[in-house]
mmCIF file of C-alpha atoms and ligand atoms in Angstrom:
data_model
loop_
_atom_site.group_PDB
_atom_site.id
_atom_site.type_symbol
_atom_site.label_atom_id
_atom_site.label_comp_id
_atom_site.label_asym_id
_atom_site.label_seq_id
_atom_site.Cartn_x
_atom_site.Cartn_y
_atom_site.Cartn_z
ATOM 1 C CA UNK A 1 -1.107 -0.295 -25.694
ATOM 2 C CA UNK A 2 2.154 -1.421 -24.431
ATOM 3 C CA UNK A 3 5.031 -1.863 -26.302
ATOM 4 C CA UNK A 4 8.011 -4.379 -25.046
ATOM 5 C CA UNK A 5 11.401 -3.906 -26.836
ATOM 6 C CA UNK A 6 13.905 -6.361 -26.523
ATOM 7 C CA UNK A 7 12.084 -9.414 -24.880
ATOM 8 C CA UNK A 8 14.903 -11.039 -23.001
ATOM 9 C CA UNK A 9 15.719 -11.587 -19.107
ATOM 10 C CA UNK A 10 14.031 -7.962 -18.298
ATOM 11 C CA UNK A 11 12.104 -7.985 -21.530
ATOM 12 C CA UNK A 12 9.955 -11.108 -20.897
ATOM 13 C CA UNK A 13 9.370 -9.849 -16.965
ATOM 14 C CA UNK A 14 7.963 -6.440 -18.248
ATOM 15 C CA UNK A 15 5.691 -8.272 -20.412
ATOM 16 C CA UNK A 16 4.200 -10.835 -18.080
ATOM 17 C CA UNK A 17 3.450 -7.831 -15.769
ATOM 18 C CA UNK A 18 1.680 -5.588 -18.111
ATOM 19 C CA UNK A 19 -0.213 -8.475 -19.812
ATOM 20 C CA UNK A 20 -1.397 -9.616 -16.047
ATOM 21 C CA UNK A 21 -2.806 -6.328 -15.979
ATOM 22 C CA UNK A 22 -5.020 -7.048 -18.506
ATOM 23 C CA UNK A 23 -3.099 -4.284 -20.765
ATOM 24 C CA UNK A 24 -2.302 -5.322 -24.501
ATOM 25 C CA UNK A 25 1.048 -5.951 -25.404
ATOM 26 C CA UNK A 26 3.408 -5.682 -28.460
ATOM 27 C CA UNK A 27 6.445 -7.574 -28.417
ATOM 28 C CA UNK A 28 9.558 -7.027 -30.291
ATOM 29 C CA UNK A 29 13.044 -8.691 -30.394
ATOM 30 C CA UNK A 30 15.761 -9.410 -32.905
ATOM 31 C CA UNK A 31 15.445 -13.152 -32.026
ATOM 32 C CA UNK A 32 12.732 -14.983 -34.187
ATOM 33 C CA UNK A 33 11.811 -17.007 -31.583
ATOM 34 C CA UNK A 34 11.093 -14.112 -28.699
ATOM 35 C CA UNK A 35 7.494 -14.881 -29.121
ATOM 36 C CA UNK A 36 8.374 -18.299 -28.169
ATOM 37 C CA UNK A 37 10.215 -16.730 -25.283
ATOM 38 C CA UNK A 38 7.202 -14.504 -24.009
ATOM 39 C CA UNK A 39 4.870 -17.244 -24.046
ATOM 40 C CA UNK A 40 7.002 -19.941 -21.990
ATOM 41 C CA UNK A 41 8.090 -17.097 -19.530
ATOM 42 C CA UNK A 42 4.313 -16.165 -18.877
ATOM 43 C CA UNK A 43 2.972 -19.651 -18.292
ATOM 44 C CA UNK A 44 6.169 -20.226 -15.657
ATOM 45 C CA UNK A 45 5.410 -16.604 -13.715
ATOM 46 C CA UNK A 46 1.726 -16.755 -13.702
ATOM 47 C CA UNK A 47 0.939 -18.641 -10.668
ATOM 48 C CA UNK A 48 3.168 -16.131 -8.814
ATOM 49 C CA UNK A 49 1.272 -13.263 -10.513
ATOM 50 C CA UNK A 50 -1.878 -15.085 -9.469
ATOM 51 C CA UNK A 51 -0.768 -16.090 -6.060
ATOM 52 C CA UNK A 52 0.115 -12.185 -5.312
ATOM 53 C CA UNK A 53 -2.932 -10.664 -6.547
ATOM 54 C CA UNK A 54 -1.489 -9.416 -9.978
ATOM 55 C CA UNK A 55 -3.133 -11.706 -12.202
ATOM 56 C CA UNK A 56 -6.371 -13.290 -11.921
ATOM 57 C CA UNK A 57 -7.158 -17.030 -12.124
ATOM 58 C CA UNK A 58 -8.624 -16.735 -15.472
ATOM 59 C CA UNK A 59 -5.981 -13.683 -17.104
ATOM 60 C CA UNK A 60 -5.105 -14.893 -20.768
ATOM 61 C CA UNK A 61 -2.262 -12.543 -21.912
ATOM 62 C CA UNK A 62 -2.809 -10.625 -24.467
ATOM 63 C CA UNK A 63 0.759 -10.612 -26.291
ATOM 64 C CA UNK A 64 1.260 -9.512 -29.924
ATOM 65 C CA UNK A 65 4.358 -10.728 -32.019
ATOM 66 C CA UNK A 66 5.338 -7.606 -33.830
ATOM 67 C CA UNK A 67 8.677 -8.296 -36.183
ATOM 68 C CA UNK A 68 8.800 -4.611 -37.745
ATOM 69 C CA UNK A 69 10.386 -2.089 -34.692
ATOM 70 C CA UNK A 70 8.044 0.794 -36.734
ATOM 71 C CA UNK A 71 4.978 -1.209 -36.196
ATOM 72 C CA UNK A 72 5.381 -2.348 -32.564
ATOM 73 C CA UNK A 73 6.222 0.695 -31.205
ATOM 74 C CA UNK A 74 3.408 3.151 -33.929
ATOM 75 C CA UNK A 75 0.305 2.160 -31.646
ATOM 76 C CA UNK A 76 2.181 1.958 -28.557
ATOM 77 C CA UNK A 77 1.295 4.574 -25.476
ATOM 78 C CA UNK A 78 4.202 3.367 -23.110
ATOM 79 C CA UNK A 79 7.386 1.537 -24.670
ATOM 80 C CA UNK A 80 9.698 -0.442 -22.282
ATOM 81 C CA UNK A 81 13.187 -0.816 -24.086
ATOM 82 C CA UNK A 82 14.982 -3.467 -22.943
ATOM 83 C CA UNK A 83 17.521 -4.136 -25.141
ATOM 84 C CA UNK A 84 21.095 -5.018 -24.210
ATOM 85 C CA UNK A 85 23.210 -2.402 -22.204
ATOM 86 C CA UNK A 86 25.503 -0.725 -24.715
ATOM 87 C CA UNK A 87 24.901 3.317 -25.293
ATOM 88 C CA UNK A 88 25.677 3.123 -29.314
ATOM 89 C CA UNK A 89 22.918 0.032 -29.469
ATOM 90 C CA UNK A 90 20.572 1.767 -27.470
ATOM 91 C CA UNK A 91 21.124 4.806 -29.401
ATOM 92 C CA UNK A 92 20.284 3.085 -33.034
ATOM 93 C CA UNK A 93 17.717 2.060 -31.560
ATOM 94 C CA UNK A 94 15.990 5.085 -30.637
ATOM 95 C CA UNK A 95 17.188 6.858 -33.900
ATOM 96 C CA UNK A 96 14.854 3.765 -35.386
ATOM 97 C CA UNK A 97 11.869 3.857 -33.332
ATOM 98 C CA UNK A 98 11.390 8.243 -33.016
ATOM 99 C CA UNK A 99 9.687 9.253 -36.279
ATOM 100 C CA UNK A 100 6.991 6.120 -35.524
ATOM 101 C CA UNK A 101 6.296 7.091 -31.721
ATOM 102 C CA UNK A 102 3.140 8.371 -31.245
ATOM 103 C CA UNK A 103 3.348 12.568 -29.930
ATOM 104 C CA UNK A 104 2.688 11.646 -26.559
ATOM 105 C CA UNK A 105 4.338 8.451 -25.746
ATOM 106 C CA UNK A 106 6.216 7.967 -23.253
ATOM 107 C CA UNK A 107 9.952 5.372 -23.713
ATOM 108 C CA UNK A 108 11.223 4.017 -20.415
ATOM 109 C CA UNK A 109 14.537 2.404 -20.368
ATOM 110 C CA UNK A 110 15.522 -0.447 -18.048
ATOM 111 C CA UNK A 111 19.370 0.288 -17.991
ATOM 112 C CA UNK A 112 21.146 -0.657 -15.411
ATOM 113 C CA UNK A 113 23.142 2.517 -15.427
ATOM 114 C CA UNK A 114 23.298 4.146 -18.368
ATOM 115 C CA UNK A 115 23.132 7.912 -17.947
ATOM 116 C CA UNK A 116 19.983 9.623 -19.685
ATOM 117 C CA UNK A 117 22.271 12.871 -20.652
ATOM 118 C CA UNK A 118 23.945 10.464 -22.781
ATOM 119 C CA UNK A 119 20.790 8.387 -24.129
ATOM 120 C CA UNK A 120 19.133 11.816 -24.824
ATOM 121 C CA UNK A 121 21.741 12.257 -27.398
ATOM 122 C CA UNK A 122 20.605 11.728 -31.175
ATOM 123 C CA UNK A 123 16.544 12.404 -30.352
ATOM 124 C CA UNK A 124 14.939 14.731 -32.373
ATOM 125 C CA UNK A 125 12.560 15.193 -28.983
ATOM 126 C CA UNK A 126 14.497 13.894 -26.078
ATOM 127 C CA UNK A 127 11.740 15.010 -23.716
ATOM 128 C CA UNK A 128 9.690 11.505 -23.844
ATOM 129 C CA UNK A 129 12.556 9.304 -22.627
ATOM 130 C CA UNK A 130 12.939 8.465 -19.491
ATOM 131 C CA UNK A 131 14.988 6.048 -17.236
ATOM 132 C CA UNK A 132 12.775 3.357 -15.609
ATOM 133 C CA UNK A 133 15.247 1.036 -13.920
ATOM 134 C CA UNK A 134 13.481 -2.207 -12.318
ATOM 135 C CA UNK A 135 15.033 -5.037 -9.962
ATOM 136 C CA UNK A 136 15.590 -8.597 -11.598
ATOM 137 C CA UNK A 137 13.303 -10.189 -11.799
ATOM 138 C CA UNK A 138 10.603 -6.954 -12.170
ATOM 139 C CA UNK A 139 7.511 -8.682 -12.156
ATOM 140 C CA UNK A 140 7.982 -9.263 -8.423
ATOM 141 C CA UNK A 141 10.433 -7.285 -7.431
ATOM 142 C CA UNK A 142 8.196 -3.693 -6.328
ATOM 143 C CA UNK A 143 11.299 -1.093 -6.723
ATOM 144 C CA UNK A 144 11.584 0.520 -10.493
ATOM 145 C CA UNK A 145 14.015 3.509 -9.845
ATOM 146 C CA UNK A 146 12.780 6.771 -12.353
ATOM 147 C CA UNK A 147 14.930 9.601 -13.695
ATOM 148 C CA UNK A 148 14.018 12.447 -15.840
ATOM 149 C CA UNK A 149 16.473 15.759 -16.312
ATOM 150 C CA UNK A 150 15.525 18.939 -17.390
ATOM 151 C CA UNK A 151 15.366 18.187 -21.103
ATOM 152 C CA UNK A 152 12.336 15.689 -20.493
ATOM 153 C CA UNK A 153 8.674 16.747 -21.057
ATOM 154 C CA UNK A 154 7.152 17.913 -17.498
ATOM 155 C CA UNK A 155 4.338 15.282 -18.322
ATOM 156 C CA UNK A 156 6.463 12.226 -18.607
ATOM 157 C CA UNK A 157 7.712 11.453 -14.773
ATOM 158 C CA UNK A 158 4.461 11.892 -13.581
ATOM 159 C CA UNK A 159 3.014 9.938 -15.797
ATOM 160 C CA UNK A 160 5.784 6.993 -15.581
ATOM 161 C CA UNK A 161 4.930 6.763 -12.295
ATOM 162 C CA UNK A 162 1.475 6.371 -12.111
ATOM 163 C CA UNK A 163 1.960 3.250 -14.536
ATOM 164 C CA UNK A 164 4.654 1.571 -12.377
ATOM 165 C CA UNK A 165 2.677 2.260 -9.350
ATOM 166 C CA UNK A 166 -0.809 1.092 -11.215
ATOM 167 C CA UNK A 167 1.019 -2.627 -11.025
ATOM 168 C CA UNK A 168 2.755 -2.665 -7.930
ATOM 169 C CA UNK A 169 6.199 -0.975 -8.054
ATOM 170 C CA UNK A 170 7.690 1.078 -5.675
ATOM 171 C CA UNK A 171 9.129 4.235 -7.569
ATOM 172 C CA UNK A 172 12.073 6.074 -6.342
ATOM 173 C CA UNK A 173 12.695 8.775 -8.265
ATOM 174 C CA UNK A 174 16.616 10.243 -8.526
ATOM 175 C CA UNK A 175 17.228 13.750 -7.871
ATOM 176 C CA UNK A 176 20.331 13.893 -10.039
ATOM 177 C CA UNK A 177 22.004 11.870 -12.629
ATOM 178 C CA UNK A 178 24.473 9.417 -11.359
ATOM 179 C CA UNK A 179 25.800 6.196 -13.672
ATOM 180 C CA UNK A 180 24.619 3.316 -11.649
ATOM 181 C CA UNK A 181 21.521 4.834 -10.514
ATOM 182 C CA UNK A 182 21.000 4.417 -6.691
ATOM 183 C CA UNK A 183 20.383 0.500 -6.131
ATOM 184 C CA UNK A 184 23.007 -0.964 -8.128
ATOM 185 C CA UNK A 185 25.767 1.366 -6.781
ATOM 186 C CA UNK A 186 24.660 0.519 -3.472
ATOM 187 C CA UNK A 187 24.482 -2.991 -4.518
ATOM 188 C CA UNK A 188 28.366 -2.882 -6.049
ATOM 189 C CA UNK A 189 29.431 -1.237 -2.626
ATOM 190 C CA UNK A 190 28.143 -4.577 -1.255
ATOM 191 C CA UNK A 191 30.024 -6.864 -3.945
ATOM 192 C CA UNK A 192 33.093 -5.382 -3.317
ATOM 193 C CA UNK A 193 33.238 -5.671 0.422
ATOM 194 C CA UNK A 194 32.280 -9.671 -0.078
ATOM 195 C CA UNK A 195 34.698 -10.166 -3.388
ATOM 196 C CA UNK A 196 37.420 -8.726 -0.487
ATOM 197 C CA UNK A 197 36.713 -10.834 1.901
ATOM 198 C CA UNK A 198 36.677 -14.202 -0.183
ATOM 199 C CA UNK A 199 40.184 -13.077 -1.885
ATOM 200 C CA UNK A 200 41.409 -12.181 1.937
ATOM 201 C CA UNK A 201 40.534 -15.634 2.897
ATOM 202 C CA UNK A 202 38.439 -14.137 5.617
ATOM 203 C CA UNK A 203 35.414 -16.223 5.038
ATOM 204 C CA UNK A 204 34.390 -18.777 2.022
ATOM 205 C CA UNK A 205 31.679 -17.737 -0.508
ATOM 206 C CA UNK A 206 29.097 -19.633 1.221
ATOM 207 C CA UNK A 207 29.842 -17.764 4.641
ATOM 208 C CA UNK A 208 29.503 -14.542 2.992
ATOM 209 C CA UNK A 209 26.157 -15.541 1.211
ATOM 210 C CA UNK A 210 24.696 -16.351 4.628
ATOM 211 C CA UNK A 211 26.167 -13.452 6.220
ATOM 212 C CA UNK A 212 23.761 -11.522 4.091
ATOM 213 C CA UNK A 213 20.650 -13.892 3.665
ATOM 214 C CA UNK A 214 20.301 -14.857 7.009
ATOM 215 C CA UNK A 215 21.728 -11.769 8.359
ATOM 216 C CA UNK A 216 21.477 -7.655 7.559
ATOM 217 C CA UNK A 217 19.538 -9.084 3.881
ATOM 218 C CA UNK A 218 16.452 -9.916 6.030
ATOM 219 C CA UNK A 219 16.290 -6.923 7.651
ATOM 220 C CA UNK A 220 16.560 -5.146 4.568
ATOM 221 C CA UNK A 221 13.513 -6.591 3.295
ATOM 222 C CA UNK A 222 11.797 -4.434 6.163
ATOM 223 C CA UNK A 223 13.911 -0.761 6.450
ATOM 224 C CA UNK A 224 16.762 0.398 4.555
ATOM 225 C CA UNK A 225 19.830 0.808 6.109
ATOM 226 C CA UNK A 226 19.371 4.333 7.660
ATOM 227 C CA UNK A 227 16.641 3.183 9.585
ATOM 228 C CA UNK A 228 17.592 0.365 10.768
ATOM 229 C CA UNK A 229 20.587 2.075 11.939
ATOM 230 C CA UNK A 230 18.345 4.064 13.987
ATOM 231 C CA UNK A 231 16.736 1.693 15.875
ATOM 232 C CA UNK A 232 20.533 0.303 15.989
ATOM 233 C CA UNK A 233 20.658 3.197 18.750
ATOM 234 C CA UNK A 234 18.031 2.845 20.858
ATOM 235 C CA UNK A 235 15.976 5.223 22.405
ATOM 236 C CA UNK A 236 18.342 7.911 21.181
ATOM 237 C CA UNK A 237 18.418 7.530 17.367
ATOM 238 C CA UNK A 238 20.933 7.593 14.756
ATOM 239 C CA UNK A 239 22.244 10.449 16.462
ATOM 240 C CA UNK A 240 23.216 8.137 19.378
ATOM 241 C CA UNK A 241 24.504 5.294 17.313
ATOM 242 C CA UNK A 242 26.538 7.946 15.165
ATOM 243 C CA UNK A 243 27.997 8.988 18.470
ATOM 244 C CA UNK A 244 28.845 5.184 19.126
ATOM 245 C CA UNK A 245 29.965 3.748 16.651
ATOM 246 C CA UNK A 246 31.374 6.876 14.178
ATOM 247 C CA UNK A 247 34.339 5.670 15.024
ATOM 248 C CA UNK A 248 34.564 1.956 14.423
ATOM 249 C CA UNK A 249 32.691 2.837 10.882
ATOM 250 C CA UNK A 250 35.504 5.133 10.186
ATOM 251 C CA UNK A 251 38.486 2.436 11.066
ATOM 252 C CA UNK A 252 36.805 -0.194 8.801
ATOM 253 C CA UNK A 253 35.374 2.017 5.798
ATOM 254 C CA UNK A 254 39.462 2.788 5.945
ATOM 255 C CA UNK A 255 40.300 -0.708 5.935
ATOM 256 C CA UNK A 256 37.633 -1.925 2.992
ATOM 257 C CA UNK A 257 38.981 -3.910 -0.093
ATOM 258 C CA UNK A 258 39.128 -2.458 -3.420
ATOM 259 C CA UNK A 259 39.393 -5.918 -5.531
ATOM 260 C CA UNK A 260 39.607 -6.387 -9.070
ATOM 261 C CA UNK A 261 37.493 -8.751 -10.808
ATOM 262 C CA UNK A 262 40.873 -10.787 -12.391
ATOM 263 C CA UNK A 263 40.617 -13.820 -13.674
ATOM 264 C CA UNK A 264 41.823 -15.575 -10.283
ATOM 265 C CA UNK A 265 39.314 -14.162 -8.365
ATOM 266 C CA UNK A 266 36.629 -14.766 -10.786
ATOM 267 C CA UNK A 267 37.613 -18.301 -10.732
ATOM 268 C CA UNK A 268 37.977 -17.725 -7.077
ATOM 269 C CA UNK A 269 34.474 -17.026 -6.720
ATOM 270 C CA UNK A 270 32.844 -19.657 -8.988
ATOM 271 C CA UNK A 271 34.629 -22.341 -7.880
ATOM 272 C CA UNK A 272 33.662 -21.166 -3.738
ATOM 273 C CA UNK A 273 29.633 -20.865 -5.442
ATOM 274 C CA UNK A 274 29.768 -24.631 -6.659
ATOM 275 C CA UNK A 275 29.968 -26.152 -3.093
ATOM 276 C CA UNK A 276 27.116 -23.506 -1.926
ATOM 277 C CA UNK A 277 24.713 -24.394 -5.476
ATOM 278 C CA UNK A 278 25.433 -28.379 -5.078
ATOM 279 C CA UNK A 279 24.599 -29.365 -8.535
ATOM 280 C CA UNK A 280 20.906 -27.617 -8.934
ATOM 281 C CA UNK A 281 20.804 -25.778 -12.276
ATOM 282 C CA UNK A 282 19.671 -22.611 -13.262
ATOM 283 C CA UNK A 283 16.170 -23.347 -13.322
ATOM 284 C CA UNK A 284 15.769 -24.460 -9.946
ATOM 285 C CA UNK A 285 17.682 -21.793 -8.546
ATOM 286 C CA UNK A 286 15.446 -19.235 -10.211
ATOM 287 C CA UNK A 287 12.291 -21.229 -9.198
ATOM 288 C CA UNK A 288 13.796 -21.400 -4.932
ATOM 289 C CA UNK A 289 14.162 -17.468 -5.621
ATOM 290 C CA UNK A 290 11.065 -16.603 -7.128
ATOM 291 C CA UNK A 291 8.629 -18.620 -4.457
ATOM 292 C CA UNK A 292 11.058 -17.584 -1.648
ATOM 293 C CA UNK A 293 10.306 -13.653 -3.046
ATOM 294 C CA UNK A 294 6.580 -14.349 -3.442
ATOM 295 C CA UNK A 295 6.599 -15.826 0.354
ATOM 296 C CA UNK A 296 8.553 -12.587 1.565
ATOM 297 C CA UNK A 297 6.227 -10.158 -0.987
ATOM 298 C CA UNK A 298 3.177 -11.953 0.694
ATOM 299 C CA UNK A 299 4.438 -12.154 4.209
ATOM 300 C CA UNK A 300 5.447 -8.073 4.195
ATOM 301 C CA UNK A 301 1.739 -7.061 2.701
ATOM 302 C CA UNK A 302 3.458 -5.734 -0.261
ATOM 303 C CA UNK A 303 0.416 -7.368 -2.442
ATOM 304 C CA UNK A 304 -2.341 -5.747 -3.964
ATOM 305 C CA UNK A 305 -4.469 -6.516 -6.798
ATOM 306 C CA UNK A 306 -3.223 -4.240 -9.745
ATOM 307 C CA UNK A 307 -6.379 -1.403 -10.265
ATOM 308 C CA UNK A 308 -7.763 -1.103 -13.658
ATOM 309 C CA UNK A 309 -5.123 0.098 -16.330
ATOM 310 C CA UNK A 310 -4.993 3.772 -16.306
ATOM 311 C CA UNK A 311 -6.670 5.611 -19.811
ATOM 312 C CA UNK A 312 -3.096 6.028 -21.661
ATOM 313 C CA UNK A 313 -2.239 2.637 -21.671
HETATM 314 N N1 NAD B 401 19.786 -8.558 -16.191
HETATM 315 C C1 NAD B 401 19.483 -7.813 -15.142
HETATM 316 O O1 NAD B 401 19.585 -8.244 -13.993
HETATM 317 C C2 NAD B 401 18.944 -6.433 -15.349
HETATM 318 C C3 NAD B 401 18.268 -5.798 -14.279
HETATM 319 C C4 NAD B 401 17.720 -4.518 -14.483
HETATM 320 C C5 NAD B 401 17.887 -3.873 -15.704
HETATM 321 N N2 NAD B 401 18.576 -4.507 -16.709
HETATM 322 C C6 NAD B 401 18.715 -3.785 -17.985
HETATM 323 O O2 NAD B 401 17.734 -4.261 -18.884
HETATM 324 C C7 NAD B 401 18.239 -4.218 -20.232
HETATM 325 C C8 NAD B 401 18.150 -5.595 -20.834
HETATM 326 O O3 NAD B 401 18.911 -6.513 -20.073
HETATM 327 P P1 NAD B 401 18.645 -8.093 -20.130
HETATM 328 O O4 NAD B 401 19.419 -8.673 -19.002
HETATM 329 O O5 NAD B 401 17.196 -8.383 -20.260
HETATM 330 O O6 NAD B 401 19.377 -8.445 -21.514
HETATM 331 P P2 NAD B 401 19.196 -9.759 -22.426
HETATM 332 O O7 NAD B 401 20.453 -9.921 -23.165
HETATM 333 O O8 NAD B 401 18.672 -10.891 -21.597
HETATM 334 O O9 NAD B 401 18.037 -9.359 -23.453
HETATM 335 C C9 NAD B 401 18.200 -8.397 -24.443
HETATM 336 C C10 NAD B 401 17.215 -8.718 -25.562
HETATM 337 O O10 NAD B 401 17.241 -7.644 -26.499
HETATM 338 C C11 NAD B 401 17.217 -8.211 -27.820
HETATM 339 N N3 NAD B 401 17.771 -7.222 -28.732
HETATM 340 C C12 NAD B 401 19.064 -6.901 -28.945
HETATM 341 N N4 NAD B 401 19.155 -5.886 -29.820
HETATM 342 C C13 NAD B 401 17.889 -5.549 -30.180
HETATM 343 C C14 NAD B 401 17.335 -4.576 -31.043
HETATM 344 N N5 NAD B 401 18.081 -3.714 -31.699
HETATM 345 N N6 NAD B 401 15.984 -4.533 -31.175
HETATM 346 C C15 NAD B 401 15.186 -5.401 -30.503
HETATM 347 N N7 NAD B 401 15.667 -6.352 -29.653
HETATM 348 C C16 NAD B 401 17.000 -6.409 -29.493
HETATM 349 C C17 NAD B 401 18.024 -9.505 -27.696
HETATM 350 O O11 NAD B 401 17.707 -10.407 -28.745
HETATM 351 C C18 NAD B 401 17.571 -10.009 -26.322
HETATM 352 O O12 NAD B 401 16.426 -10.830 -26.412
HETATM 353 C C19 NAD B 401 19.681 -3.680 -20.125
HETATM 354 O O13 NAD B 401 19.690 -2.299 -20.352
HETATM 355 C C20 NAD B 401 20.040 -3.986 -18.677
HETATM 356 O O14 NAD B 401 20.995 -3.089 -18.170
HETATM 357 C C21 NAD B 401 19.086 -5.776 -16.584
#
């Protein structure tokens, strides 16, 4: 049994994934109306889930409304807490849910870079939790980075993994605690550089959107950046494109902005995204993203139908 805390954005992805694995779900949110939520989310993913291989034609979720935190998480063997990113919520949280967990379950939490040192804090047992961070939105993006410290039971990784991996993730699995875990702080490094270059009036927000998407973004689909870099050298490696180019990289790592997210440039920024979004609202953005990820996820081979759900969940 599965249990989902906090059924919002990340929430209600989690859950469509482990219900198209034919594993049974709990549910549990503040908001009255998450079951709601759950349901509407599942019948808009589930062709994609279908189309990739993760559900089949015929998959009826099996999603349980649980409005008491004790009893959703009592039965559960795995419990995804998704709840918003703040370290004293997350914290009364856990303080709640401990002294119901069953002795060997295992809590995963999606934050986005919230260190586990500091989420340990306040457990009786702090050996079950575990950071499981996934990619928006997670039931089709693969990568779910994982991070356990000394303190956590020598079980729990291990066992993390082989659920994430059961349904299609790709794990990556920190070696040390950092805040920002590996993706997003690559992903900020990235912001900044394209915040600079809008407030520099080098190029418009549009320009800088393409100069990812149709650019370095599609070739990141493929190989990360260090490889890439090494076919960037030829014959000879990264060791011949460091020898090239170490010095232009160290002239404009120098010269990089360092912007603040002010009002102006906020405004700056959302004002630059209006010509590039041309009226469509949220939904259809989400929907050109999701089918355009599904096309990508189907055109690299990244699908496979999920294998039967492993005996702890
Ligand atoms: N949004 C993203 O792109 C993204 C990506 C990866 C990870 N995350 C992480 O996932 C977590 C959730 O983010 P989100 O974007 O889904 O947030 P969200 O605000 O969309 O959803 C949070 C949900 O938790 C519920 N909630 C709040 N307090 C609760 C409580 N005490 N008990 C039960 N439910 C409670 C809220 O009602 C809401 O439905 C955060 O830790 C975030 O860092 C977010």
């Amino acid at each position: 049994m599965i249990a989902i805390i906090g059924t919002g954005l990340i929430g209600c992805s989690w859950a469509a994934l482990m219900a198209a694995s034919g594993r049974r779900v709990v549910i549990h949110d503040t908001r009255p109306e998450a079951g709601r939520a759950v349901a509407e989310f599942w019948d808009s993913v589930k062709p994609a889930l279908v189309e990739l291989g993760l559900a089949g034609d015929t998959t009826e979720p099996d999603f349980q409304v649980e409005s008491s935190l004790e009893a959703a998480v009592s039965r559960a063997d795995f419990v995804f807490e998704n709840i918003p990113e703040r370290l004293d919520a997350k914290r009364a949280l856990y303080a709640a849910m401990e002294p119901h967990l069953k002795p060997d379950a295992i809590v995963a939490t999606s934050s986005s870079g919230l260190e586990l040192s500091d989420l340990q804090e306040g457990w009786q047992n702090p050996g079950r939790l575990i950071i499981g961070h996934p990619f928006n939105p997670p039931h089709l993006v693969p990568l779910v980075e994982l991070y356990a410290n000394d303190r956590t039971d020598p079980d729990v990784l291990p066992r993390a993994r082989a659920l994430y991996e059961s349904c299609g993730k790709v794990t990556i699995t920190l070696k040390r605690e950092v805040m920002g875990h590996v993706a997003n702080r690559l992903q900020a490094a990235l912001w900044r550089e394209a915040i600079h270059l809008v407030d520099a009036g080098v190029a418009s927000v549009k320009d800088v959107n393409a100069a990812i998407w149709a650019g370095p973004g599609l070739r990141w689909a493929i190989m990360g950046p260090h490889m890439l870099l090494n076919l960037g050298g030829g014959e000879g490696g990264l060791r011949a494109y460091c020898e090239q180019f170490t010095q232009s990289y160290t002239e404009w790592w120098d010269d990089l902005g360092k912007p603040q997210l002010t009002p102006e440039t906020i405004d700056r920024l959302v004002e630059g995204l209006a010509e590039e979004i041309g009226g469509r609202d949220y939904a259809t953005l989400r929907r050109q993203r999701d089918d355009q990820l599904v096309a990508v996820l189907k055109a690299l081979g990244e699908t496979r139908k999920t294998p039967a759900a492993p005996e702890h969940a």
